[in-house]
Coordinates of C-alpha atoms and ligand atoms in Angstrom, one line a residue:
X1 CA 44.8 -10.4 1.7
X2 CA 45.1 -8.5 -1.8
X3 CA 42.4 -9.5 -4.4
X4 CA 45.2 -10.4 -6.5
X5 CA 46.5 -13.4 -5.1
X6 CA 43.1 -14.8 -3.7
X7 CA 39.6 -16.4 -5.2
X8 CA 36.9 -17.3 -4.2
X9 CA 37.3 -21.0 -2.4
X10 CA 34.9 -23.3 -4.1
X11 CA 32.9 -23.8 -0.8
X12 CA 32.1 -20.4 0.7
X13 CA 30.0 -19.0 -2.4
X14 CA 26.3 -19.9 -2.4
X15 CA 26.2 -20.4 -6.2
X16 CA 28.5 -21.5 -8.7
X17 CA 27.6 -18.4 -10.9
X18 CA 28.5 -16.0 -7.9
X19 CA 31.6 -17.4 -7.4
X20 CA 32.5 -16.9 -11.1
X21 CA 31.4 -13.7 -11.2
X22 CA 33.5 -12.5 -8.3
X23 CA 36.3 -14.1 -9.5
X24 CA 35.9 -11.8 -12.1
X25 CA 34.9 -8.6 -10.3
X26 CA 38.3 -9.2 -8.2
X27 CA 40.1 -9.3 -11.4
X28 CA 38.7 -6.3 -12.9
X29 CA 39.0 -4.7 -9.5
X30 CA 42.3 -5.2 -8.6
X31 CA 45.2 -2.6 -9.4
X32 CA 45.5 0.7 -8.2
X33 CA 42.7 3.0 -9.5
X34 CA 43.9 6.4 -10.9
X35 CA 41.2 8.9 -12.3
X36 CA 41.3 9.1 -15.8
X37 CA 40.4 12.9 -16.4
X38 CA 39.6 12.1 -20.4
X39 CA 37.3 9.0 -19.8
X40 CA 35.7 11.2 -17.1
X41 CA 35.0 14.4 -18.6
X42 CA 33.7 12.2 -21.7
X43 CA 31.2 10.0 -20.0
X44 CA 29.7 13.1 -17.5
X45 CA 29.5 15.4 -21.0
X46 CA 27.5 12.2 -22.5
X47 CA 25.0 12.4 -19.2
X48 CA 24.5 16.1 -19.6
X49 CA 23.9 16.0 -22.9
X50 CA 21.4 13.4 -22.9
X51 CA 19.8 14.1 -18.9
X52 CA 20.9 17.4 -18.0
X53 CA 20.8 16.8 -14.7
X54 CA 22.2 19.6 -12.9
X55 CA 18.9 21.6 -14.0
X56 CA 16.1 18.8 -14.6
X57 CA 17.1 16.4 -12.0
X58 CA 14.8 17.5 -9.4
X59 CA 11.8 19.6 -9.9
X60 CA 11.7 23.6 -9.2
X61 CA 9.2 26.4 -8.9
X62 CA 11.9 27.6 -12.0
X63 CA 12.0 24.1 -14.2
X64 CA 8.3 23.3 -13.5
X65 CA 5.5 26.4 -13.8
X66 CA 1.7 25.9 -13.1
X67 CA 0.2 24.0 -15.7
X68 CA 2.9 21.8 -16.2
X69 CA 2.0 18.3 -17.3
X70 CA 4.0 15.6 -15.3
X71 CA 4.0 12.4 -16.9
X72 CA 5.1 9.5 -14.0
X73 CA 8.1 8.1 -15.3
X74 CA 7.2 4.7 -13.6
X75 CA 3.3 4.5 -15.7
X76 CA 3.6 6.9 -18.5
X77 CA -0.4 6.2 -19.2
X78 CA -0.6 8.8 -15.6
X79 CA 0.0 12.6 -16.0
X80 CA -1.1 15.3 -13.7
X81 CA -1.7 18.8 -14.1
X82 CA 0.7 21.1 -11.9
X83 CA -1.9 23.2 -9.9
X84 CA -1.3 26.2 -7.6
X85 CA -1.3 24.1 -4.8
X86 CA 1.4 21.2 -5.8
X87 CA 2.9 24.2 -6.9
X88 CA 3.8 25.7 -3.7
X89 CA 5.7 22.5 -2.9
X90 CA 8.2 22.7 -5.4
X91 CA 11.4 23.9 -4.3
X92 CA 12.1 27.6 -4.4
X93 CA 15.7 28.4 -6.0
X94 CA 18.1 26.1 -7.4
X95 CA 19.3 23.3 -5.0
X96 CA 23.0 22.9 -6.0
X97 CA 25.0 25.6 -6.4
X98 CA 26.7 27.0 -9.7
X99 CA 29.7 24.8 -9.4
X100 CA 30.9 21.7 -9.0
X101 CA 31.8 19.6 -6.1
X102 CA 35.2 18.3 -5.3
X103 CA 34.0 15.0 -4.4
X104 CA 30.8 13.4 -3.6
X105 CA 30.3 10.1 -1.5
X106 CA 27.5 8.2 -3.0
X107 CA 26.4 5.8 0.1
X108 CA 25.0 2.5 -1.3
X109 CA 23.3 0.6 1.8
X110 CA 25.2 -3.0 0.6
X111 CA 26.0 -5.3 3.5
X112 CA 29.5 -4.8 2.5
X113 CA 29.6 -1.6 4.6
X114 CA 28.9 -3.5 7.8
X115 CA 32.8 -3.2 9.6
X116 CA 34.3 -1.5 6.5
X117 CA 35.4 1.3 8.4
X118 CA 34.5 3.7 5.8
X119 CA 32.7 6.3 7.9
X120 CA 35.5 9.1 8.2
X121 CA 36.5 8.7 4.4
X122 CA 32.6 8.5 3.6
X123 CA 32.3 11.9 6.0
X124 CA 35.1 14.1 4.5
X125 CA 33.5 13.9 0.7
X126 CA 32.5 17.8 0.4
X127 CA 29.0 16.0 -0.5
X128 CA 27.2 13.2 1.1
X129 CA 24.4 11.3 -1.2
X130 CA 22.5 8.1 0.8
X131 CA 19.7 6.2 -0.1
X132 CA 16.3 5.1 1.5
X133 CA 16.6 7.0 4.9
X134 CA 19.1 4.3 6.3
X135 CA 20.2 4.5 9.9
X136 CA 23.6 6.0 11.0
X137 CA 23.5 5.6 14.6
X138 CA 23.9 2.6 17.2
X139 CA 27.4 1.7 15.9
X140 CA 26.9 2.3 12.0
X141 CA 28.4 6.1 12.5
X142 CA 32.1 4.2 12.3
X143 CA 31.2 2.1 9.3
X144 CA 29.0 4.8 7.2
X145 CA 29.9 7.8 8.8
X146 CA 27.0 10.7 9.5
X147 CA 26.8 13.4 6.9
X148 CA 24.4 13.7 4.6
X149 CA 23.7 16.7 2.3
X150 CA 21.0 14.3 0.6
X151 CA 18.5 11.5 1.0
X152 CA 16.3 9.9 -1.0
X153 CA 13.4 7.8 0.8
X154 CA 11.2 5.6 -1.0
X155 CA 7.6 6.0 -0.5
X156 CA 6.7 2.8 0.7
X157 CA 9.6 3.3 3.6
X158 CA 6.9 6.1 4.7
X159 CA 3.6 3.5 4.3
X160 CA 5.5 0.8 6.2
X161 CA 7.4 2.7 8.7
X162 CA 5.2 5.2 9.5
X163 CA 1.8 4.9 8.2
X164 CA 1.4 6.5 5.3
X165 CA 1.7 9.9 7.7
X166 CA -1.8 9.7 7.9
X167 CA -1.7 9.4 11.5
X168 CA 0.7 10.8 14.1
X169 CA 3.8 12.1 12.6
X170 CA 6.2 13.3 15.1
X171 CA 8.0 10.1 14.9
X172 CA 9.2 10.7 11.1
X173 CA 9.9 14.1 11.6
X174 CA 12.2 13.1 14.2
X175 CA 13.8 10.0 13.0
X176 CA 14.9 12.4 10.2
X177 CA 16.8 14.0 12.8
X178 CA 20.4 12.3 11.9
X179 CA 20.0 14.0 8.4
X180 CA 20.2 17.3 10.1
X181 CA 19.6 19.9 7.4
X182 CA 20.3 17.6 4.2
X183 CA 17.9 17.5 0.9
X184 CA 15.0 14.6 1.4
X185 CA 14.5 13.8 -2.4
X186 CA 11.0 11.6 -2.8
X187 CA 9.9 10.2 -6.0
X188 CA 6.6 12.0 -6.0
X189 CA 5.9 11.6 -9.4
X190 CA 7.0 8.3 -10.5
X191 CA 3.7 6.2 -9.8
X192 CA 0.2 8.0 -9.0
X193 CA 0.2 6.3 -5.8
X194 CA 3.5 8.1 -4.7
X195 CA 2.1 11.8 -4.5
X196 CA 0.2 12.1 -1.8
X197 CA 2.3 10.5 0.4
X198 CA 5.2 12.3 -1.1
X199 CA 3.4 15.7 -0.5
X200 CA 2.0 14.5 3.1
X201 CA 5.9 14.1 3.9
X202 CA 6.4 17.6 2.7
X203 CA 3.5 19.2 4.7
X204 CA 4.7 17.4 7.8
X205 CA 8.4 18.6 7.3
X206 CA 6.7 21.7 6.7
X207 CA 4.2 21.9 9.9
X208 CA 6.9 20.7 12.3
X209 CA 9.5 23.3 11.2
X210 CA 11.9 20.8 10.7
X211 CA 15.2 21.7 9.0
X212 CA 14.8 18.9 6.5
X213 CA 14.7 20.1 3.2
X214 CA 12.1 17.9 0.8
X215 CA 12.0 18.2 -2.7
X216 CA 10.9 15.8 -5.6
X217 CA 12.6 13.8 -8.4
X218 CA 11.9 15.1 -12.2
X219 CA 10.3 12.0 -13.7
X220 CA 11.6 13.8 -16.8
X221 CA 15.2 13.2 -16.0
X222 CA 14.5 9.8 -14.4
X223 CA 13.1 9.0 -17.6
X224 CA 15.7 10.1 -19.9
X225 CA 18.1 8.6 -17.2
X226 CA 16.5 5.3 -17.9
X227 CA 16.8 6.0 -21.7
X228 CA 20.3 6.9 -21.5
X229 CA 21.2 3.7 -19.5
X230 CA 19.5 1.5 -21.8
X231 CA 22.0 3.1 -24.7
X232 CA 24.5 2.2 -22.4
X233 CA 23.4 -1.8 -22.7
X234 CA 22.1 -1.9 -19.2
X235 CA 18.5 -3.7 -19.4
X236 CA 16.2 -3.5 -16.2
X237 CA 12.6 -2.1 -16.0
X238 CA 13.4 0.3 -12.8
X239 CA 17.1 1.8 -12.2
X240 CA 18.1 1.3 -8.6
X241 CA 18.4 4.6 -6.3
X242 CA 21.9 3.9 -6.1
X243 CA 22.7 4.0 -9.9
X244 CA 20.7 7.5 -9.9
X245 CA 21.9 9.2 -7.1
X246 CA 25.5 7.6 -8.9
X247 CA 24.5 9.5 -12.1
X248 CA 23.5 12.6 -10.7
X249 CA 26.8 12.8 -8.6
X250 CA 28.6 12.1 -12.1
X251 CA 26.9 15.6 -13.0
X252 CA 27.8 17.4 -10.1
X253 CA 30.7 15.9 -8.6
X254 CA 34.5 15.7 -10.1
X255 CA 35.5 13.3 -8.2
X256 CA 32.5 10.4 -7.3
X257 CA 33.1 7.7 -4.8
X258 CA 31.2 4.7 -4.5
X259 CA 30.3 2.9 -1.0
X260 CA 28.4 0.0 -0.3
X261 CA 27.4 -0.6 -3.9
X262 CA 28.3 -5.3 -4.1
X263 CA 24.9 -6.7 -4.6
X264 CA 25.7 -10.4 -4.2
X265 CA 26.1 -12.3 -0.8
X266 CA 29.7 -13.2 -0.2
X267 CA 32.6 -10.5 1.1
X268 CA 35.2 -9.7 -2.2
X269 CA 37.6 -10.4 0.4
X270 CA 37.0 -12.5 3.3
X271 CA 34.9 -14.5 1.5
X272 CA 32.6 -14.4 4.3
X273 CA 28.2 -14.4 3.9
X274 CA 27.0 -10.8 3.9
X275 CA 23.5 -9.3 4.6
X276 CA 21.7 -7.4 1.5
X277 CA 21.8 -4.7 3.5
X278 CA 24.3 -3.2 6.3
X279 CA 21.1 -2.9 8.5
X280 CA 18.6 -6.0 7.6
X281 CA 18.6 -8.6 5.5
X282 CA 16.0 -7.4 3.2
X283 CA 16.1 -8.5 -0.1
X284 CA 16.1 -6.9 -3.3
X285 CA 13.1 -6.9 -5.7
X286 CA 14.7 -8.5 -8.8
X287 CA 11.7 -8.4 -10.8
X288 CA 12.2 -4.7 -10.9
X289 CA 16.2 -4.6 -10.1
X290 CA 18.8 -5.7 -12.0
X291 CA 21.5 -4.8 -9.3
X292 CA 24.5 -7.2 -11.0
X293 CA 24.2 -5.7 -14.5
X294 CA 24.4 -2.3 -12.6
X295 CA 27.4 -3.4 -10.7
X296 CA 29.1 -4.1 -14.2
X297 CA 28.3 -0.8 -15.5
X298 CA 29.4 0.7 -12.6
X299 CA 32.4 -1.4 -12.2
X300 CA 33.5 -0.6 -16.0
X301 CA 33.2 3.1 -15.0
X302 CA 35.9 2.0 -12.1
X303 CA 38.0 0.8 -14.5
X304 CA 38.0 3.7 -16.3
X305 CA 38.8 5.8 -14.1
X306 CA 35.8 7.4 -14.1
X307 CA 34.5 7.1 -10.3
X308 CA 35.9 4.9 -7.7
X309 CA 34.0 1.9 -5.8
X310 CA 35.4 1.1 -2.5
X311 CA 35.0 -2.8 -2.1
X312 CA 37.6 -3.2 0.6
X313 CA 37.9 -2.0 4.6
X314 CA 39.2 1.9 4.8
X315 CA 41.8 2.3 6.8
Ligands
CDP1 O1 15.4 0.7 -3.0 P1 16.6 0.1 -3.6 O2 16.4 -1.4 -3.8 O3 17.0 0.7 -4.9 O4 17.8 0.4 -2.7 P2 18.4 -0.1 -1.3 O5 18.3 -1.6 -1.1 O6 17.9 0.8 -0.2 O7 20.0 0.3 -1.5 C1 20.4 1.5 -2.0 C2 21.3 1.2 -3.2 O8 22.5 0.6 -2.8 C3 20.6 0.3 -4.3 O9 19.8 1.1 -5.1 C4 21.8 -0.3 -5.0 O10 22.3 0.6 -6.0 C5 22.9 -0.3 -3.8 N1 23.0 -1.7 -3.2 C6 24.0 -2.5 -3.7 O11 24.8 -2.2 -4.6 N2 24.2 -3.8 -3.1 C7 23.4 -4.2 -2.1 N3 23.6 -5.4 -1.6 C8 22.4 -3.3 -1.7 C9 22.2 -2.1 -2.3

């Protein structure tokens, strides 16, 4: 069934607006997608300029000395001094190396990805982003593949999951265990009530001698991130993880593909209901997400040529 010659049929869609709108995302979406190398290098120059992500993203022993003074992107009223101690977690050395990669799978965790097939194409990028410690095991490996170089988790996955790690914490250390040796980024410094957590997931990792790598987001960057996005016409009061870790990959990658990034509830395709999520049905906060306007942005960039979004099954 090509995109093409196929909408939406008037009664699958829950809502008259979704059913527009994906009449319209088909549209935009269909065609074969070529990388534009101009439209590319233009937009990536425009994020460096304004983000510099390569050396602010995440925060260093180099990019952040004692007596730094954070300021929590999420409540800018909050700052906190960087003392010897918070010190010590901060990564050592730089965590990507001096080059770029040749292509980085960014792994949204849309519902879409449920049967798409994309694992092996999602697991030959030379970089693997995901988001919110999602599973990859029980019969996801052929749908989302299992490499990951990075990982973001928000903190209240570690409050709800596994109690804040104030109690036992072999558990996390070992559900972490399908990330092998890839980078656990936390947003430590986005709201006061993220740090100790974040730094109680870092001591654990730490204690356990697992091979998990932590390291924190630069509410620096995710501010200016925000900024930049805002130029861009996107309105929201938080960015998603996926439209971060999308961003970042834009700095680092040259060639960025998009997975499980459709944030409303009916398959592009087969028209049939989807899950929020490939895992659970959780939904998304929309008083803090604006995951369609994202989309939009995001699918523009498709467009483009700038990075490529997978909506269909990979064969
Ligand atoms: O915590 P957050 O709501 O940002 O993310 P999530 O639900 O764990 O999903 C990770 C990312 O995938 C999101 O930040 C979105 O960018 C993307 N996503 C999507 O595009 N469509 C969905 N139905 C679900 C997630």
């Amino acid at each position: 069934s090509h995109p093409q010659k196929k909408s939406a049929p008037q009664s699958s869609a829950s809502c008259k607006d979704c059913r527009e709108n994906i009449n319209k995302v088909l549209e935009l979406y269909s065609g074969a997608w070529k990388k534009q190398e101009a439209s590319y290098q233009t937009f990536r120059s425009q994020l460096s300029t304004k983000c510099h992500g390569f050396e602010k993203a995440t925060i260093t022993q180099t990019n952040t000395p004692v007596g730094t003074k954070l300021v929590y992107d999420g409540d800018r009223k909050r700052t906190l001094q960087v003392n010897l101690e918070i010190f010590s977690t901060f990564y050592k050395g730089h965590p990507f190396p001096n080059k770029t990669w040749h292509t980085c799978a960014v792994v949204g965790n849309g519902g879409i990805l449920a049967n798409s097939s994309c694992g092996k194409m999602i697991d030959s990028a030379e970089f693997v982003i995901r988001c919110n410690l999602p599973p990859l095991s029980n019969g996801y490996e052929k749908h989302v593949g299992i490499k990951t170089d990075l990982v973001t988790a928000n903190p209240s996955i570690l409050l709800e999951k596994f109690g804040g790690l104030m109690g036992r914490r072999r558990m996390f250390v070992e559900s972490l265990r399908s990330y092998s040796h890839s980078l656990l980024l936390l947003p430590a410094f986005s709201f006061a009530h993220n740090t100790p957590v974040s730094l109680r997931a870092f001591y654990t990792l730490e204690d356990f001698k697992s091979p998990i790598r932590p390291i924190f987001f630069n509410p620096g960057y995710l501010k200016s991130l925000a900024l930049f996005w805002r130029s861009q016409g996107l309105r929201t009061v938080r960015l998603s993880t996926g439209i971060i870790m999308t961003s970042l990959a834009l700095e680092l990658c040259d060639n960025v593909q998009l997975y499980g990034f459709w944030p409303f509830d009916v398959h592009p395709h087969s028209f049939q209901t989807l899950t929020n999520h490939y895992y659970d049905d959780r939904k998304t906060k929309t008083k803090f997400h604006a995951m369609p306007d994202e989309f939009n942005h995001l699918l523009r960039l498709h467009t483009q040529g700038v990075l490529k979004l997978h909506l269909g099954e990979c064969k």
